[in-house]
C-alpha cells in the first residue's frame, strides 16, 4: 500500500517520552547482559488494515529469532480510515517513517516497508531484499560499529555505549524501546477481516536516554518508565541524526525483561 506524502506534524512525538528519571552513572552490577554485536536493526512499518502486511509480519517473527538481527514492528496509523483501527498503531511510528523518507529524499512511504539500519528501505514482505540490504548496509562507514550493552540490575536497566573507533562516527541519539515479543490480534474488519495475525517485537513505548558524543558513556533507566501491559523486552539503539532527521544505526542491543 502507498500512502499520501502529507505528514503528521512531528510535534506528535511526546516530550514526556524523552525524559524520565535518567542518570549517567557507572555500571556496578552486570546481570543478564544483552548481545552486544548485532549486525542490523530492521524496522517494519506495518498495519493491521493492510492486506499485504501479514507475510512481512511473519518475516519479522522469523528474523526476531536471529541473535545477530534486532527486528522491530512499528505499526502505523494512516490506514485506520479504511475500516479497521489498528490496535497497536502509534502516530509516532508514522512520523518516523515519514522522517526516513524525507532524509532519503524519495518520499517512499508505504506498507509493508522495512527500513534496514536506518539507511535503506525495501518491501517488507521480500525477505531476500531485506537480507541483501543487511549485507550492503553493514559495510557502510560506521553502521553498527559501536558496541552497545544492556543489563538488568534490580529495578533498573543499565545501558552502556562504547567509544567510537572511527573518527567520522562521533555523535548520536540513544533511545530505548519497550517491546512486546508476540502479540496475536484477531482482525474483524477491513482488508484482513477474519484473520488472526501475530505481531513480533512490537514497539510499545519509546524513551530518549541521552546523547552520545563518541566517548564511552553509561546510563540507568528505571524499568517502571518502560513497562506496560504485554511488555517483556527492551531494545536500545544509537542512531546518527535526530528524531526529525534519522540517520544510520550505529549500534544496538536487546534484552528480555522476564
Coordinates of N, CA and C in Angstrom, one line a residue:
X1 N 0.8 -1.2 0.0 CA 0.0 0.0 0.0 C 0.9 1.2 0.0
X2 N 0.5 2.2 -0.8 CA 1.2 3.5 -0.8 C 0.3 4.5 0.0
X3 N 0.9 5.5 0.6 CA 0.2 6.5 1.4 C 0.4 7.8 0.8
X4 N -0.4 8.8 1.2 CA -0.2 10.2 0.8 C 1.1 10.7 1.4
X5 N 1.7 11.6 0.7 CA 3.0 12.1 1.2 C 2.9 13.2 2.3
X6 N 1.7 13.7 2.5 CA 1.5 14.7 3.5 C 1.7 14.0 4.9
X7 N 2.5 14.7 5.7 CA 2.8 14.0 7.0 C 2.1 14.7 8.2
X8 N 2.0 13.9 9.3 CA 1.5 14.4 10.5 C 2.6 15.3 11.1
X9 N 2.3 16.3 11.9 CA 3.3 17.1 12.5 C 4.3 16.3 13.4
X10 N 5.5 16.6 13.3 CA 6.5 15.8 14.2 C 6.2 16.1 15.6
X11 N 5.5 17.2 15.9 CA 5.2 17.6 17.3 C 4.4 16.5 18.0
X12 N 3.9 15.6 17.3 CA 3.1 14.5 17.9 C 4.0 13.6 18.8
X13 N 5.3 13.7 18.5 CA 6.2 13.0 19.4 C 6.1 13.7 20.8
X14 N 5.8 12.9 21.8 CA 5.6 13.5 23.1 C 6.9 13.8 23.8
X15 N 7.0 15.0 24.3 CA 8.2 15.4 25.0 C 8.3 14.6 26.3
X16 N 7.1 14.1 26.8 CA 7.2 13.3 28.0 C 7.9 12.0 27.9
X17 N 8.0 11.5 26.6 CA 8.7 10.3 26.4 C 10.2 10.5 26.3
X18 N 10.7 11.7 26.3 CA 12.1 12.0 26.2 C 12.8 11.9 27.5
X19 N 11.9 12.2 28.5 CA 12.5 12.4 29.9 C 12.1 11.3 30.8
X20 N 12.6 11.4 32.0 CA 12.3 10.4 32.9 C 13.4 10.4 34.0
X21 N 13.4 9.6 34.9 CA 14.4 9.6 35.9 C 15.6 8.9 35.4
X22 N 16.4 9.6 34.5 CA 17.5 9.0 33.9 C 18.8 9.7 34.5
X23 N 19.8 8.9 34.7 CA 21.0 9.4 35.3 C 22.2 8.8 34.7
X24 N 23.3 9.6 34.4 CA 24.5 9.0 34.0 C 25.2 8.4 35.2
X25 N 25.7 7.1 35.1 CA 26.4 6.5 36.2 C 27.3 5.4 35.7
X26 N 28.1 5.0 36.6 CA 28.9 3.8 36.3 C 28.1 2.6 36.5
X27 N 28.3 1.6 35.6 CA 27.5 0.3 35.8 C 28.2 -0.5 36.9
X28 N 27.5 -0.8 38.0 CA 28.1 -1.5 39.1 C 27.8 -3.0 39.0
X29 N 26.5 -3.3 38.8 CA 26.1 -4.7 38.7 C 25.8 -5.1 37.3
X30 N 26.3 -6.2 36.8 CA 26.0 -6.6 35.5 C 25.3 -8.0 35.6
X31 N 24.0 -7.9 35.2 CA 23.2 -9.1 35.3 C 22.5 -9.3 34.0
X32 N 22.5 -10.5 33.5 CA 21.9 -10.9 32.2 C 22.2 -9.9 31.1
X33 N 23.5 -9.8 30.7 CA 23.9 -8.9 29.7 C 23.3 -9.2 28.3
X34 N 23.0 -8.2 27.6 CA 22.4 -8.4 26.2 C 23.5 -8.6 25.2
X35 N 23.1 -9.3 24.1 CA 24.0 -9.5 23.0 C 24.6 -8.1 22.5
X36 N 25.9 -8.0 22.4 CA 26.5 -6.7 22.1 C 26.8 -6.4 20.7
X37 N 26.7 -7.4 19.8 CA 27.2 -7.2 18.5 C 26.3 -7.6 17.4
X38 N 25.0 -7.1 17.4 CA 24.1 -7.3 16.3 C 24.6 -6.6 15.0
X39 N 24.3 -7.1 13.8 CA 24.8 -6.5 12.6 C 23.7 -5.7 11.9
X40 N 22.5 -5.7 12.4 CA 21.4 -5.0 11.8 C 20.3 -4.7 12.7
X41 N 19.6 -3.6 12.5 CA 18.3 -3.2 13.0 C 17.4 -3.1 11.9
X42 N 16.3 -3.9 11.9 CA 15.3 -3.9 10.8 C 14.0 -3.4 11.4
X43 N 13.5 -2.3 10.9 CA 12.2 -1.7 11.4 C 11.2 -2.0 10.3
X44 N 10.1 -2.7 10.7 CA 9.0 -2.9 9.8 C 7.8 -2.0 10.1
X45 N 7.5 -1.2 9.1 CA 6.3 -0.3 9.2 C 5.1 -1.1 8.6
X46 N 4.2 -1.4 9.5 CA 3.1 -2.4 9.1 C 1.8 -1.9 9.6
X47 N 0.7 -2.5 9.2 CA -0.6 -2.1 9.6 C -1.6 -3.3 9.6
X48 N -2.4 -3.4 10.6 CA -3.4 -4.5 10.6 C -4.5 -4.3 9.5
X49 N -4.6 -3.1 8.9 CA -5.5 -2.9 7.9 C -5.0 -3.0 6.5
X50 N -3.7 -3.6 6.4 CA -3.1 -3.7 5.1 C -3.0 -5.2 4.7
X51 N -3.6 -5.6 3.6 CA -3.7 -7.0 3.2 C -2.3 -7.5 2.8
X52 N -1.4 -6.6 2.5 CA -0.1 -7.1 2.0 C 0.9 -7.3 3.2
X53 N 0.5 -7.0 4.4 CA 1.4 -6.9 5.5 C 1.6 -8.3 6.2
X54 N 0.6 -9.2 6.4 CA 0.9 -10.4 7.1 C 2.1 -11.2 6.8
X55 N 2.4 -11.4 5.5 CA 3.7 -12.1 5.1 C 4.9 -11.3 5.7
X56 N 4.9 -10.0 5.7 CA 6.0 -9.2 6.3 C 6.1 -9.4 7.8
X57 N 4.9 -9.5 8.4 CA 4.9 -9.7 9.9 C 5.5 -11.0 10.2
X58 N 5.2 -12.0 9.4 CA 5.8 -13.3 9.7 C 7.3 -13.3 9.5
X59 N 7.8 -12.6 8.5 CA 9.3 -12.5 8.3 C 9.9 -11.8 9.5
X60 N 9.3 -10.8 10.1 CA 9.8 -10.2 11.3 C 9.9 -11.2 12.4
X61 N 8.9 -12.0 12.5 CA 8.9 -13.1 13.5 C 10.1 -14.0 13.3
X62 N 10.4 -14.4 12.1 CA 11.5 -15.2 11.8 C 12.8 -14.5 12.1
X63 N 12.9 -13.3 11.7 CA 14.2 -12.5 11.9 C 14.4 -12.3 13.4
X64 N 13.3 -12.2 14.2 CA 13.5 -11.9 15.6 C 14.2 -13.1 16.4
X65 N 14.2 -14.2 15.7 CA 14.9 -15.4 16.3 C 16.4 -15.4 16.1
X66 N 16.8 -14.5 15.2 CA 18.3 -14.4 14.8 C 19.0 -13.5 15.8
X67 N 19.9 -13.9 16.6 CA 20.5 -13.1 17.6 C 21.4 -12.0 17.0
X68 N 21.7 -12.1 15.7 CA 22.5 -11.1 15.0 C 21.7 -9.9 14.4
X69 N 20.3 -10.1 14.5 CA 19.4 -9.1 14.0 C 18.5 -8.6 15.1
X70 N 18.3 -7.3 15.1 CA 17.2 -6.8 16.0 C 16.1 -6.3 15.1
X71 N 15.0 -7.1 15.2 CA 13.8 -6.8 14.3 C 12.7 -6.2 15.1
X72 N 12.2 -5.1 14.6 CA 11.1 -4.3 15.3 C 9.9 -4.1 14.5
X73 N 8.7 -4.2 15.1 CA 7.5 -3.9 14.4 C 7.0 -2.5 14.9
X74 N 6.7 -1.6 13.9 CA 6.3 -0.3 14.2 C 5.0 0.0 13.5
X75 N 3.8 -0.4 14.1 CA 2.5 -0.3 13.4 C 2.2 1.2 13.2
X76 N 1.7 1.5 12.0 CA 1.4 2.9 11.7 C -0.1 3.1 11.7
X77 N -0.5 4.4 11.7 CA -2.0 4.6 11.9 C -2.7 5.3 10.7
X78 N -2.0 5.5 9.6 CA -2.6 6.2 8.5 C -3.6 5.4 7.6
X79 N -3.7 4.1 7.9 CA -4.7 3.3 7.2 C -5.9 3.0 8.1
X80 N -6.0 3.7 9.2 CA -7.1 3.4 10.1 C -8.5 3.7 9.5
X81 N -8.5 4.7 8.6 CA -9.8 5.1 8.0 C -10.4 4.1 7.0
X82 N -9.6 3.0 6.7 CA -10.1 2.0 5.7 C -11.1 1.0 6.3
X83 N -11.4 1.1 7.6 CA -12.4 0.2 8.1 C -12.0 -0.6 9.3
X84 N -10.7 -0.5 9.7 CA -10.2 -1.2 10.9 C -9.2 -0.3 11.5
X85 N -9.4 0.0 12.8 CA -8.4 0.8 13.5 C -7.3 -0.1 14.1
X86 N -6.1 0.1 13.7 CA -5.0 -0.7 14.2 C -4.9 -0.6 15.7
X87 N -5.0 -1.7 16.4 CA -5.0 -1.7 17.8 C -3.6 -1.4 18.4
X88 N -2.6 -1.5 17.6 CA -1.2 -1.3 18.1 C -0.5 -0.1 17.5
X89 N -1.3 0.6 16.6 CA -0.7 1.7 15.9 C -0.3 2.9 16.8
X90 N 0.7 3.6 16.3 CA 1.1 4.8 17.1 C 1.5 5.9 16.1
X91 N 1.0 7.1 16.2 CA 1.3 8.1 15.3 C 2.8 8.5 15.2
X92 N 3.5 8.2 16.3 CA 5.0 8.4 16.3 C 5.7 7.6 15.3
X93 N 5.2 6.3 15.0 CA 5.8 5.5 14.1 C 5.5 6.0 12.6
X94 N 4.3 6.5 12.4 CA 4.0 7.1 11.1 C 5.0 8.3 10.9
X95 N 5.2 9.1 11.9 CA 6.1 10.3 11.8 C 7.5 9.8 11.6
X96 N 7.9 8.7 12.2 CA 9.3 8.2 12.0 C 9.5 7.7 10.6
X97 N 8.5 7.0 10.1 CA 8.6 6.5 8.7 C 8.7 7.7 7.7
X98 N 7.9 8.7 7.9 CA 8.0 9.9 7.0 C 9.3 10.6 7.2
X99 N 9.8 10.7 8.4 CA 11.1 11.3 8.6 C 12.2 10.6 7.8
X100 N 12.2 9.3 7.8 CA 13.1 8.5 7.0 C 13.0 8.9 5.5
X101 N 11.8 8.9 5.0 CA 11.6 9.2 3.6 C 12.1 10.6 3.2
X102 N 11.9 11.6 4.1 CA 12.5 12.9 3.9 C 14.0 12.9 3.8
X103 N 14.6 12.1 4.8 CA 16.0 12.1 4.8 C 16.6 11.4 3.5
X104 N 15.9 10.4 3.0 CA 16.3 9.7 1.8 C 16.0 10.6 0.6
X105 N 15.0 11.4 0.7 CA 14.6 12.3 -0.4 C 13.8 11.6 -1.5
X106 N 13.2 10.4 -1.2 CA 12.5 9.7 -2.2 C 11.0 9.7 -2.0
X107 N 10.5 10.2 -0.8 CA 9.1 10.3 -0.5 C 8.4 8.9 -0.6
X108 N 9.1 7.8 -0.4 CA 8.6 6.5 -0.4 C 8.1 6.1 1.0
X109 N 6.7 6.1 1.1 CA 6.1 5.8 2.4 C 5.0 4.8 2.1
X110 N 5.1 3.6 2.5 CA 4.1 2.5 2.2 C 4.2 1.4 3.2
X111 N 3.2 0.5 3.1 CA 3.3 -0.7 4.0 C 3.1 -1.9 3.1
X112 N 3.8 -3.0 3.4 CA 4.8 -3.1 4.5 C 6.2 -2.6 4.0
X113 N 6.8 -1.7 4.8 CA 8.1 -1.2 4.4 C 9.1 -1.5 5.5
X114 N 10.2 -2.1 5.1 CA 11.3 -2.4 6.1 C 12.4 -1.4 5.9
X115 N 12.8 -0.7 7.0 CA 14.0 0.1 6.9 C 15.1 -0.6 7.6
X116 N 16.2 -0.7 6.9 CA 17.4 -1.5 7.4 C 18.5 -0.6 7.8
X117 N 18.9 -0.8 9.1 CA 20.0 0.0 9.6 C 19.8 1.5 9.4
X118 N 18.6 2.0 9.4 CA 18.3 3.4 9.2 C 18.8 4.0 7.9
X119 N 19.2 3.1 7.0 CA 19.9 3.6 5.8 C 19.1 3.3 4.5
X120 N 18.4 2.3 4.3 CA 17.7 1.9 3.1 C 16.4 1.3 3.4
X121 N 15.5 1.3 2.4 CA 14.2 0.7 2.6 C 14.0 -0.3 1.5
X122 N 13.2 -1.4 1.9 CA 12.8 -2.4 0.9 C 11.4 -2.8 1.2
X123 N 10.7 -3.6 0.4 CA 9.4 -4.1 0.6 C 9.5 -5.1 1.8
X124 N 8.7 -4.9 2.8 CA 8.9 -5.7 4.0 C 8.6 -7.2 3.8
X125 N 7.8 -7.6 2.8 CA 7.5 -9.0 2.5 C 8.5 -9.7 1.6
X126 N 9.6 -9.0 1.3 CA 10.6 -9.6 0.4 C 11.9 -9.9 1.3
X127 N 11.9 -11.1 1.8 CA 13.0 -11.4 2.7 C 14.4 -11.4 2.0
X128 N 14.4 -11.8 0.8 CA 15.7 -11.7 0.1 C 16.2 -10.3 0.0
X129 N 15.3 -9.3 -0.3 CA 15.7 -7.9 -0.3 C 16.2 -7.4 1.0
X130 N 15.5 -7.9 2.1 CA 15.9 -7.5 3.4 C 17.3 -8.0 3.7
X131 N 17.6 -9.2 3.4 CA 18.9 -9.8 3.7 C 20.0 -9.2 2.8
X132 N 19.6 -8.8 1.6 CA 20.6 -8.2 0.7 C 20.9 -6.8 1.3
X133 N 19.9 -6.1 1.8 CA 20.1 -4.7 2.4 C 20.9 -4.8 3.6
X134 N 20.7 -5.8 4.4 CA 21.6 -6.0 5.6 C 23.0 -6.2 5.2
X135 N 23.3 -7.0 4.2 CA 24.6 -7.2 3.7 C 25.3 -5.9 3.2
X136 N 24.5 -5.1 2.5 CA 25.0 -3.9 1.9 C 25.3 -2.8 3.0
X137 N 24.3 -2.6 3.9 CA 24.4 -1.5 4.8 C 25.4 -1.8 5.9
X138 N 25.7 -3.1 6.3 CA 26.6 -3.3 7.3 C 28.1 -3.1 6.9
X139 N 28.2 -2.7 5.6 CA 29.6 -2.4 5.1 C 29.8 -0.9 5.1
X140 N 28.7 -0.1 5.4 CA 28.8 1.3 5.4 C 29.6 1.9 6.5
X141 N 30.2 3.0 6.3 CA 31.1 3.6 7.3 C 30.3 3.9 8.6
X142 N 30.7 3.2 9.7 CA 30.1 3.5 11.0 C 28.9 2.7 11.3
X143 N 28.2 2.1 10.3 CA 27.0 1.4 10.5 C 27.2 0.2 11.5
X144 N 26.5 0.2 12.6 CA 26.5 -0.9 13.6 C 28.0 -1.1 14.0
X145 N 28.7 -0.1 14.1 CA 30.1 -0.2 14.5 C 30.4 0.1 16.0
X146 N 29.4 0.6 16.7 CA 29.5 1.0 18.1 C 28.9 -0.1 19.0
X147 N 29.7 -0.7 19.9 CA 29.2 -1.7 20.8 C 28.3 -1.1 21.8
X148 N 27.1 -1.7 22.0 CA 26.1 -1.3 22.9 C 25.8 -2.5 23.8
X149 N 25.7 -2.3 25.1 CA 25.3 -3.4 26.0 C 24.2 -2.9 26.9
X150 N 23.4 -3.8 27.4 CA 22.2 -3.6 28.3 C 22.2 -4.7 29.3
X151 N 21.9 -4.3 30.6 CA 21.8 -5.4 31.6 C 20.7 -4.9 32.6
X152 N 20.1 -5.9 33.2 CA 19.2 -5.6 34.3 C 19.8 -5.7 35.6
X153 N 19.5 -4.7 36.5 CA 20.1 -4.7 37.8 C 19.0 -4.2 38.8
X154 N 18.3 -5.1 39.5 CA 17.2 -4.7 40.3 C 16.1 -4.1 39.5
X155 N 15.7 -2.9 39.8 CA 14.6 -2.2 39.1 C 15.0 -1.3 38.0
X156 N 16.3 -1.5 37.5 CA 16.8 -0.6 36.5 C 17.4 -1.4 35.4
X157 N 17.5 -0.7 34.2 CA 18.3 -1.2 33.1 C 19.5 -0.3 33.0
X158 N 20.6 -1.0 32.9 CA 21.9 -0.3 32.7 C 22.2 -0.3 31.2
X159 N 22.5 0.8 30.7 CA 22.9 1.0 29.2 C 24.3 1.5 29.1
X160 N 25.1 0.8 28.3 CA 26.5 1.3 28.1 C 26.8 1.4 26.6
X161 N 27.3 2.5 26.2 CA 27.7 2.7 24.8 C 29.2 2.9 24.8
X162 N 29.9 2.1 24.0 CA 31.4 2.2 23.9 C 31.8 3.4 23.1
X163 N 33.1 3.7 23.2 CA 33.6 4.8 22.4 C 33.8 4.4 21.0
X164 N 33.8 5.5 20.1 CA 33.9 5.2 18.7 C 35.4 4.9 18.3
X165 N 35.5 4.0 17.4 CA 36.8 3.7 16.8 C 37.0 4.3 15.5
X166 N 36.0 5.0 15.0 CA 36.1 5.7 13.7 C 35.9 7.2 13.9
X167 N 36.8 8.0 13.5 CA 36.7 9.5 13.7 C 35.5 10.1 13.1
X168 N 34.9 9.5 12.0 CA 33.7 10.1 11.4 C 32.5 9.8 12.2
X169 N 32.6 8.9 13.2 CA 31.4 8.5 14.0 C 31.6 9.1 15.4
X170 N 31.0 10.2 15.7 CA 31.3 10.9 16.9 C 30.0 11.4 17.6
X171 N 28.8 11.1 17.2 CA 27.6 11.6 17.9 C 26.4 10.7 17.4
X172 N 25.4 10.7 18.3 CA 24.2 10.0 18.0 C 23.2 10.2 19.2
X173 N 22.0 9.8 18.9 CA 21.0 9.8 20.0 C 20.8 8.4 20.5
X174 N 20.6 8.2 21.8 CA 20.4 6.9 22.4 C 18.9 6.8 22.8
X175 N 18.3 5.8 22.3 CA 16.8 5.6 22.5 C 16.6 4.2 23.1
X176 N 15.7 4.0 23.9 CA 15.3 2.7 24.4 C 13.8 2.5 24.1
X177 N 13.5 1.3 23.6 CA 12.2 0.9 23.2 C 11.7 -0.3 24.1
X178 N 10.5 -0.2 24.6 CA 10.0 -1.3 25.3 C 9.2 -2.1 24.2
X179 N 9.3 -3.4 24.3 CA 8.6 -4.2 23.2 C 7.8 -5.4 23.8
X180 N 6.8 -5.8 23.0 CA 6.1 -7.0 23.3 C 6.5 -8.0 22.3
X181 N 7.0 -9.1 22.7 CA 7.7 -10.1 21.8 C 6.7 -10.7 20.9
X182 N 5.4 -11.0 21.3 CA 4.5 -11.7 20.5 C 3.1 -11.2 20.9
X183 N 2.3 -10.6 19.9 CA 1.0 -10.1 20.1 C 0.0 -10.6 19.1
X184 N -0.8 -11.6 19.4 CA -1.8 -12.1 18.5 C -3.0 -11.2 18.4
X185 N -3.5 -10.8 17.2 CA -4.6 -9.9 17.1 C -5.6 -10.6 16.1
X186 N -6.9 -10.6 16.6 CA -8.0 -11.1 15.7 C -8.5 -9.9 15.1
X187 N -8.5 -9.8 13.7 CA -9.0 -8.7 12.9 C -10.3 -9.0 12.4
X188 N -11.3 -8.2 12.7 CA -12.7 -8.5 12.3 C -13.2 -7.6 11.2
X189 N -12.5 -6.6 10.8 CA -12.9 -5.7 9.7 C -11.8 -5.3 8.8
X190 N -12.1 -4.7 7.7 CA -11.0 -4.2 6.8 C -10.5 -5.3 5.9
X191 N -9.3 -5.0 5.3 CA -8.7 -5.9 4.3 C -8.3 -7.3 4.9
X192 N -8.0 -7.3 6.2 CA -7.6 -8.6 6.8 C -8.7 -9.2 7.7
X193 N -9.9 -8.9 7.4 CA -11.0 -9.3 8.3 C -11.0 -10.9 8.3
X194 N -11.3 -11.4 9.5 CA -11.4 -12.8 9.7 C -10.0 -13.5 9.9
X195 N -8.9 -12.7 9.9 CA -7.6 -13.3 10.2 C -7.2 -13.0 11.6
X196 N -6.3 -13.9 12.1 CA -5.6 -13.7 13.3 C -4.1 -13.6 12.9
X197 N -3.5 -12.4 13.2 CA -2.2 -12.2 12.8 C -1.3 -12.0 14.1
X198 N -0.2 -12.6 14.2 CA 0.7 -12.4 15.3 C 1.8 -11.4 14.9
X199 N 1.9 -10.4 15.8 CA 2.9 -9.3 15.5 C 4.1 -9.6 16.5
X200 N 5.3 -9.4 16.0 CA 6.5 -9.7 16.8 C 7.3 -8.5 17.1
X201 N 7.9 -8.5 18.3 CA 8.7 -7.4 18.8 C 8.1 -6.0 18.5
X202 N 6.9 -5.9 18.9 CA 6.1 -4.7 18.7 C 6.6 -3.6 19.7
X203 N 7.0 -2.5 19.1 CA 7.4 -1.3 20.0 C 6.2 -0.7 20.7
X204 N 6.2 -0.7 22.0 CA 5.1 -0.2 22.8 C 5.4 1.1 23.4
X205 N 6.6 1.5 23.5 CA 7.0 2.8 24.1 C 8.4 3.2 23.7
X206 N 8.7 4.5 23.6 CA 10.0 5.0 23.2 C 10.4 6.0 24.2
X207 N 11.7 6.0 24.6 CA 12.2 6.9 25.5 C 13.6 7.3 25.1
X208 N 13.9 8.6 25.0 CA 15.2 9.1 24.7 C 16.0 9.0 26.0
X209 N 17.2 8.2 25.9 CA 18.0 8.1 27.1 C 19.0 9.2 27.2
X210 N 19.6 9.6 26.0 CA 20.6 10.7 26.1 C 21.2 10.9 24.8
X211 N 22.3 11.7 24.8 CA 23.1 12.0 23.6 C 24.5 11.4 23.8
X212 N 24.9 10.6 22.7 CA 26.2 10.0 22.8 C 27.2 10.9 22.0
X213 N 28.4 11.1 22.5 CA 29.3 12.1 21.9 C 30.6 11.4 21.4
X214 N 30.5 10.1 21.2 CA 31.7 9.4 20.7 C 32.6 8.8 21.7
X215 N 32.4 9.2 23.0 CA 33.1 8.6 24.1 C 32.3 7.6 24.8
X216 N 33.0 6.7 25.6 CA 32.2 5.7 26.4 C 31.3 6.4 27.4
X217 N 30.0 6.0 27.4 CA 29.0 6.6 28.3 C 28.1 5.5 28.8
X218 N 27.5 5.8 30.0 CA 26.6 4.8 30.6 C 25.4 5.6 31.2
X219 N 24.3 4.9 31.2 CA 23.1 5.5 31.8 C 22.3 4.4 32.6
X220 N 21.4 4.8 33.5 CA 20.5 3.9 34.1 C 19.1 4.3 33.8
X221 N 18.2 3.4 33.5 CA 16.8 3.7 33.2 C 15.9 2.9 34.1
X222 N 15.0 3.5 34.9 CA 14.1 2.8 35.7 C 13.2 1.9 34.8
X223 N 13.0 0.7 35.2 CA 12.2 -0.2 34.4 C 10.8 0.3 34.4
X224 N 10.3 0.9 35.5 CA 8.9 1.4 35.5 C 8.6 2.4 34.4
X225 N 9.7 3.1 33.9 CA 9.5 4.0 32.8 C 9.1 3.3 31.5
X226 N 9.3 2.0 31.4 CA 9.1 1.3 30.2 C 7.9 0.3 30.2
X227 N 7.6 -0.2 31.4 CA 6.6 -1.2 31.5 C 5.2 -0.8 31.2
X228 N 4.4 -1.6 30.6 CA 3.0 -1.5 30.4 C 2.5 -2.9 30.0
X229 N 1.2 -3.1 29.9 CA 0.7 -4.4 29.7 C 1.4 -5.1 28.4
X230 N 1.8 -6.3 28.6 CA 2.4 -7.0 27.5 C 3.8 -6.8 27.2
X231 N 4.5 -5.8 27.8 CA 5.9 -5.5 27.5 C 6.8 -6.6 28.2
X232 N 7.6 -7.2 27.4 CA 8.5 -8.2 28.0 C 9.9 -8.2 27.5
X233 N 10.3 -7.1 26.8 CA 11.6 -7.0 26.3 C 12.0 -5.5 26.1
X234 N 13.2 -5.2 25.8 CA 13.7 -3.9 25.6 C 14.8 -3.9 24.6
X235 N 14.9 -2.8 23.8 CA 15.9 -2.6 22.8 C 16.5 -1.2 23.0
X236 N 17.8 -1.1 23.0 CA 18.5 0.2 23.0 C 19.2 0.3 21.6
X237 N 19.0 1.5 21.0 CA 19.8 1.8 19.8 C 20.4 3.1 19.8
X238 N 21.6 3.2 19.2 CA 22.3 4.5 19.0 C 22.1 4.9 17.5
X239 N 21.6 6.1 17.2 CA 21.4 6.4 15.8 C 21.9 7.8 15.5
X240 N 22.6 7.9 14.4 CA 23.1 9.2 14.0 C 21.9 10.1 13.6
X241 N 22.1 11.4 13.7 CA 21.0 12.3 13.4 C 20.1 12.6 14.6
X242 N 18.8 12.8 14.3 CA 17.8 13.1 15.4 C 16.5 12.5 15.0
X243 N 15.5 12.7 15.8 CA 14.2 12.0 15.5 C 13.6 12.7 14.3
X244 N 13.9 13.9 14.0 CA 13.3 14.6 12.8 C 14.1 14.2 11.6
X245 N 15.4 13.9 11.8 CA 16.3 13.6 10.7 C 17.1 12.3 11.0
X246 N 16.5 11.2 11.1 CA 17.1 9.9 11.5 C 18.1 9.5 10.4
X247 N 19.3 9.1 10.9 CA 20.4 8.6 10.1 C 20.7 7.2 10.3
X248 N 21.9 6.7 9.9 CA 22.3 5.3 10.1 C 22.3 4.9 11.5
X249 N 22.0 3.6 11.7 CA 22.1 3.0 13.0 C 23.6 2.7 13.3
X250 N 24.0 3.1 14.5 CA 25.4 3.0 14.9 C 25.7 1.8 15.8
X251 N 24.6 1.4 16.5 CA 24.8 0.2 17.4 C 23.4 0.0 18.1
X252 N 23.3 -1.2 18.6 CA 22.0 -1.6 19.3 C 22.2 -2.8 20.1
X253 N 21.3 -3.0 21.1 CA 21.3 -4.2 21.9 C 19.9 -4.6 22.3
X254 N 19.7 -5.8 22.7 CA 18.3 -6.3 23.1 C 18.5 -7.1 24.4
X255 N 17.5 -7.0 25.3 CA 17.4 -7.8 26.4 C 15.9 -8.2 26.7
X256 N 15.8 -9.4 27.3 CA 14.5 -9.8 27.8 C 14.2 -9.2 29.2
X257 N 13.0 -8.8 29.5 CA 12.7 -8.3 30.8 C 12.1 -9.3 31.7
X258 N 12.0 -10.5 31.3 CA 11.4 -11.6 32.1 C 12.3 -12.8 32.0

